[in-house]
Amino acid sequence: MSSTARFSTATAPGAEQRPHSDVRHGIERVDEYAWLRADNWQEMFKDPSKLDPAIRSHLEAENAYQTALMADTAPLRETLFGEMKGRIKEDDSSVPMKDGPFAYGTSYRTGGQHPRFFRVPREGGEEAILIDGDAEAEGKAYFRIGGVDHAGDHERLVWGFDDKGSEFYTLKVRDLQTGEDLADLIADTGGEGQWDATDNGFFYTRLDDNHRPSQVFHHRIGTDTAQDRLVYEETDPGFFMSVGGTRLNDWIMISISDHETSEYRLLPAARPDAEPVLVKAREAGIQYDLEEGGDVFFVLTNSGGAKDFRIMTAPVSDPREANWSELVPHEPGRLILSVMGFRDYLVRLERKDGLPRIVVRHRATGEEHVVAFEEEAYSLGLAGSYEYETDIIRFSYSSMTTPAQVYDYDMRTRERVLLKTQEVPSGHNPNDYVTRRLLAPSADGELVPVSLLYRKDTPLDGTAPCLLYGYGSYGIAIPASFNTNCLSLVDRGFVYAIAHVRGGKDKGYGWYEDGKRDRKQNTFTDFIAAARRLVAEKLTSHDRIVAQGGSAGGMLMGAVANMAPEAFAGIIAEVPFVDVLNTMLDATLPLTPPEWPEWGNPIESAADYRTIAAYSPYDNVSAQAYPPILAVAGLTDPRVTYWEPAKWVARLRARKTDDNPVLFRINMDAGHAGASGRFSRLEEIAYGYAFALKVVGKA
């Protein structure tokens, strides 16, 4: 049966073509769907009712179309949702982490969509709910809690929430004795507050109209927010900014960075009125992160040609670069991801030979030991500790077959204590599954790791369907971690595969550099190579592979759909960044200036313009046959704006030569992260999986 025959017939929405010409570097492009971009997008993100009625009408027609074509999968989606929900411990709770007289954690109630934040006495006792996410979300179509930070005296906490999906967070202050929020209310923030050492005020970032965290303020409890002190303002729209603190509560750190350059400014946490002091001025391509160490700062940096990073120390009395001393030298192929400083130990998370490991260094002696695991592919996370003067750190471990485990680790005795193993209420036997890693030779000979999960009884003769996931941008490595949702496909005979393509740091920093800017094509050829390797190994066939990716991974989906449509049975592109050239040419959009180091600046550079134009999915839609495609988006998404997939879908329908459907599902009450509740999100995943099953004839 053809893919087309698996879908019911309905008339797809036909977006009106209103040609808009744009000339850059002597090159003219015509965008017939530019009108789908709301002129008042800043206003609309804060109040979706302000959306142009003509655009709203078109988006609603798209939703009606995809609803009609997927109507017959309703029972399947309900089944998938039930399975995925059944694998979640509904009243799950984190293991509380100790901090002074208390231990803090999160939990869910049975049937609850949102987390609750609680604390208990340090050595155990009655649980006190500090924030009840379900109660706060009541009556709201969308709700997401941002940062939650308790003060050093444990009397108050500052917390953020977003009730539009636009990621403009409002901050509130809660009195932990009464459980009531104070009158202090700050809108349009990045979502987090950082207490000063007096516990009478906190620092936060404020977003401008273009959704950029351009200012750091200090707010004193009980004062008018209009009187908040402007601590620092970043005038370069190409840089992100955040503010944080230290576990010793001695420093406030203002971090300023783009994707390849960073800068820090410091002020004493006990002196919130002090002016921030620059540590090292930004220098293109040089990154550094600061971590506390008592009388020193630990500096994780790529300076001095340390592509995979090295660790330096700097005296807190004068941490300028001239005073940096090398502690852990650069080792090519060993990528140091992060460091945490404690009174007696320095802990680093690093990746070597494609796998993560934790290294503990005794500060006085320099002796090091490694915390590692034996599985072929696994994920490791370092949670650390709220406290500085401790020998105990926390980390998490999982693999594609092993549910997540949380450990406390004694750095002195090297004893691991298993605190929690992820429960799968409906049952999970790791012995029923196989996890493997294979290497796919790409177009230039590079070997691309591919992590695999399938049932032991899955036939490996080319008949199994496959979901192939990819991302490949910003240096983000996709971990081979436990994912209960994908078991709904694996238990139906799918091979679940993750292609660790270039653009991530899966094989070191060079792996990232080889998948950005003028080498971005490697990301796409790597993914196609992974698909071909899976077929060559008889794990699946091209007419059985459904490709999936989101955000920048959605751009990957659009690119491979143009480059090798015959390699895939279907494409799932979630919040897809597919209109790359137009977005990078629009400096007013929230993320455009900070993204230029990743993609190039086509406004200033003709070479960058041509590079992006050569792969931008929207610009390369052509008159050829495409597999069935599902695009998913959120109306108030400030990261990948809704009009990117809306335009892409319209152009695909107008130009392609086949009868396969292109579906566009847009959540009119959400943004980049999709639905906010944990179960609402499962419904969206079930929809995508139902599409995959339908495409390969298993729905």
PDB file of N, CA and C in Angstrom, residues 150-187:
ATOM      1  N   HIS A 150      15.459  29.253  46.576  1.00  0.00           N
ATOM      2  CA  HIS A 150      15.204  29.646  47.959  1.00  0.00           C
ATOM      3  C   HIS A 150      16.349  30.503  48.479  1.00  0.00           C
ATOM      4  N   ALA A 151      16.018  31.407  49.354  1.00  0.00           N
ATOM      5  CA  ALA A 151      17.016  32.300  49.933  1.00  0.00           C
ATOM      6  C   ALA A 151      17.921  31.531  50.891  1.00  0.00           C
ATOM      7  N   GLY A 152      19.090  32.111  51.166  1.00  0.00           N
ATOM      8  CA  GLY A 152      20.052  31.453  52.034  1.00  0.00           C
ATOM      9  C   GLY A 152      19.553  31.242  53.443  1.00  0.00           C
ATOM     10  N   ASP A 153      18.614  32.107  53.911  1.00  0.00           N
ATOM     11  CA  ASP A 153      18.059  31.931  55.256  1.00  0.00           C
ATOM     12  C   ASP A 153      16.829  31.032  55.254  1.00  0.00           C
ATOM     13  N   HIS A 154      16.447  30.517  54.076  1.00  0.00           N
ATOM     14  CA  HIS A 154      15.345  29.562  53.905  1.00  0.00           C
ATOM     15  C   HIS A 154      13.990  30.159  54.302  1.00  0.00           C
ATOM     16  N   GLU A 155      13.892  31.491  54.320  1.00  0.00           N
ATOM     17  CA  GLU A 155      12.640  32.136  54.719  1.00  0.00           C
ATOM     18  C   GLU A 155      11.730  32.445  53.528  1.00  0.00           C
ATOM     19  N   ARG A 156      12.336  32.641  52.351  1.00  0.00           N
ATOM     20  CA  ARG A 156      11.563  33.016  51.162  1.00  0.00           C
ATOM     21  C   ARG A 156      12.140  32.330  49.942  1.00  0.00           C
ATOM     22  N   LEU A 157      11.361  32.310  48.892  1.00  0.00           N
ATOM     23  CA  LEU A 157      11.898  31.871  47.600  1.00  0.00           C
ATOM     24  C   LEU A 157      11.355  32.751  46.493  1.00  0.00           C
ATOM     25  N   VAL A 158      12.134  32.867  45.421  1.00  0.00           N
ATOM     26  CA  VAL A 158      11.689  33.592  44.237  1.00  0.00           C
ATOM     27  C   VAL A 158      11.413  32.550  43.161  1.00  0.00           C
ATOM     28  N   TRP A 159      10.287  32.677  42.493  1.00  0.00           N
ATOM     29  CA  TRP A 159       9.927  31.703  41.468  1.00  0.00           C
ATOM     30  C   TRP A 159       9.315  32.405  40.264  1.00  0.00           C
ATOM     31  N   GLY A 160       9.450  31.766  39.094  1.00  0.00           N
ATOM     32  CA  GLY A 160       8.962  32.350  37.858  1.00  0.00           C
ATOM     33  C   GLY A 160       7.944  31.468  37.178  1.00  0.00           C
ATOM     34  N   PHE A 161       7.042  32.084  36.410  1.00  0.00           N
ATOM     35  CA  PHE A 161       6.071  31.314  35.638  1.00  0.00           C
ATOM     36  C   PHE A 161       5.775  32.014  34.316  1.00  0.00           C
ATOM     37  N   ASP A 162       5.404  31.197  33.333  1.00  0.00           N
ATOM     38  CA  ASP A 162       5.001  31.676  32.007  1.00  0.00           C
ATOM     39  C   ASP A 162       3.625  31.095  31.735  1.00  0.00           C
ATOM     40  N   ASP A 163       2.641  31.936  31.469  1.00  0.00           N
ATOM     41  CA  ASP A 163       1.293  31.423  31.196  1.00  0.00           C
ATOM     42  C   ASP A 163       0.831  31.728  29.771  1.00  0.00           C
ATOM     43  N   LYS A 164       1.800  31.967  28.860  1.00  0.00           N
ATOM     44  CA  LYS A 164       1.464  32.198  27.449  1.00  0.00           C
ATOM     45  C   LYS A 164       2.206  31.231  26.520  1.00  0.00           C
ATOM     46  N   GLY A 165       3.347  30.710  26.966  1.00  0.00           N
ATOM     47  CA  GLY A 165       4.199  29.900  26.086  1.00  0.00           C
ATOM     48  C   GLY A 165       5.212  30.746  25.350  1.00  0.00           C
ATOM     49  N   SER A 166       5.217  32.059  25.620  1.00  0.00           N
ATOM     50  CA  SER A 166       6.115  32.968  24.909  1.00  0.00           C
ATOM     51  C   SER A 166       7.454  33.136  25.619  1.00  0.00           C
ATOM     52  N   GLU A 167       7.600  32.513  26.794  1.00  0.00           N
ATOM     53  CA  GLU A 167       8.836  32.545  27.575  1.00  0.00           C
ATOM     54  C   GLU A 167       9.165  33.940  28.112  1.00  0.00           C
ATOM     55  N   PHE A 168       8.147  34.774  28.262  1.00  0.00           N
ATOM     56  CA  PHE A 168       8.258  35.980  29.078  1.00  0.00           C
ATOM     57  C   PHE A 168       7.766  35.580  30.475  1.00  0.00           C
ATOM     58  N   TYR A 169       8.696  35.407  31.403  1.00  0.00           N
ATOM     59  CA  TYR A 169       8.341  34.906  32.730  1.00  0.00           C
ATOM     60  C   TYR A 169       8.062  36.041  33.706  1.00  0.00           C
ATOM     61  N   THR A 170       7.101  35.811  34.585  1.00  0.00           N
ATOM     62  CA  THR A 170       6.820  36.713  35.692  1.00  0.00           C
ATOM     63  C   THR A 170       7.421  36.127  36.959  1.00  0.00           C
ATOM     64  N   LEU A 171       8.109  36.966  37.745  1.00  0.00           N
ATOM     65  CA  LEU A 171       8.700  36.524  39.004  1.00  0.00           C
ATOM     66  C   LEU A 171       7.823  36.931  40.175  1.00  0.00           C
ATOM     67  N   LYS A 172       7.691  36.013  41.138  1.00  0.00           N
ATOM     68  CA  LYS A 172       7.001  36.284  42.390  1.00  0.00           C
ATOM     69  C   LYS A 172       7.911  35.862  43.544  1.00  0.00           C
ATOM     70  N   VAL A 173       7.620  36.385  44.724  1.00  0.00           N
ATOM     71  CA  VAL A 173       8.366  36.031  45.936  1.00  0.00           C
ATOM     72  C   VAL A 173       7.393  35.400  46.928  1.00  0.00           C
ATOM     73  N   ARG A 174       7.730  34.206  47.406  1.00  0.00           N
ATOM     74  CA  ARG A 174       6.848  33.506  48.345  1.00  0.00           C
ATOM     75  C   ARG A 174       7.454  33.491  49.743  1.00  0.00           C
ATOM     76  N   ASP A 175       6.636  33.852  50.724  1.00  0.00           N
ATOM     77  CA  ASP A 175       7.012  33.752  52.129  1.00  0.00           C
ATOM     78  C   ASP A 175       6.809  32.294  52.545  1.00  0.00           C
ATOM     79  N   LEU A 176       7.884  31.608  52.935  1.00  0.00           N
ATOM     80  CA  LEU A 176       7.793  30.172  53.210  1.00  0.00           C
ATOM     81  C   LEU A 176       7.201  29.872  54.582  1.00  0.00           C
ATOM     82  N   GLN A 177       7.018  30.891  55.397  1.00  0.00           N
ATOM     83  CA  GLN A 177       6.343  30.666  56.673  1.00  0.00           C
ATOM     84  C   GLN A 177       4.830  30.691  56.491  1.00  0.00           C
ATOM     85  N   THR A 178       4.346  31.640  55.700  1.00  0.00           N
ATOM     86  CA  THR A 178       2.894  31.775  55.510  1.00  0.00           C
ATOM     87  C   THR A 178       2.394  31.049  54.264  1.00  0.00           C
ATOM     88  N   GLY A 179       3.294  30.765  53.307  1.00  0.00           N
ATOM     89  CA  GLY A 179       2.884  30.157  52.042  1.00  0.00           C
ATOM     90  C   GLY A 179       2.270  31.145  51.079  1.00  0.00           C
ATOM     91  N   GLU A 180       2.300  32.436  51.416  1.00  0.00           N
ATOM     92  CA  GLU A 180       1.693  33.460  50.579  1.00  0.00           C
ATOM     93  C   GLU A 180       2.758  34.183  49.756  1.00  0.00           C
ATOM     94  N   ASP A 181       2.337  34.626  48.541  1.00  0.00           N
ATOM     95  CA  ASP A 181       3.218  35.450  47.723  1.00  0.00           C
ATOM     96  C   ASP A 181       3.158  36.893  48.202  1.00  0.00           C
ATOM     97  N   LEU A 182       4.315  37.540  48.207  1.00  0.00           N
ATOM     98  CA  LEU A 182       4.380  38.950  48.580  1.00  0.00           C
ATOM     99  C   LEU A 182       3.876  39.812  47.427  1.00  0.00           C
ATOM    100  N   ALA A 183       3.820  41.100  47.640  1.00  0.00           N
ATOM    101  CA  ALA A 183       3.321  42.017  46.607  1.00  0.00           C
ATOM    102  C   ALA A 183       4.315  42.177  45.463  1.00  0.00           C
ATOM    103  N   ASP A 184       5.573  41.802  45.698  1.00  0.00           N
ATOM    104  CA  ASP A 184       6.604  41.950  44.668  1.00  0.00           C
ATOM    105  C   ASP A 184       6.231  41.118  43.438  1.00  0.00           C
ATOM    106  N   LEU A 185       6.160  41.764  42.274  1.00  0.00           N
ATOM    107  CA  LEU A 185       5.777  41.096  41.024  1.00  0.00           C
ATOM    108  C   LEU A 185       6.575  41.730  39.890  1.00  0.00           C
ATOM    109  N   ILE A 186       7.335  40.916  39.164  1.00  0.00           N
ATOM    110  CA  ILE A 186       8.191  41.448  38.105  1.00  0.00           C
ATOM    111  C   ILE A 186       7.891  40.699  36.810  1.00  0.00           C
ATOM    112  N   ALA A 187       7.436  41.411  35.798  1.00  0.00           N
ATOM    113  CA  ALA A 187       7.067  40.808  34.516  1.00  0.00           C
ATOM    114  C   ALA A 187       8.233  40.852  33.534  1.00  0.00           C
TER     115      ALA A 187
END
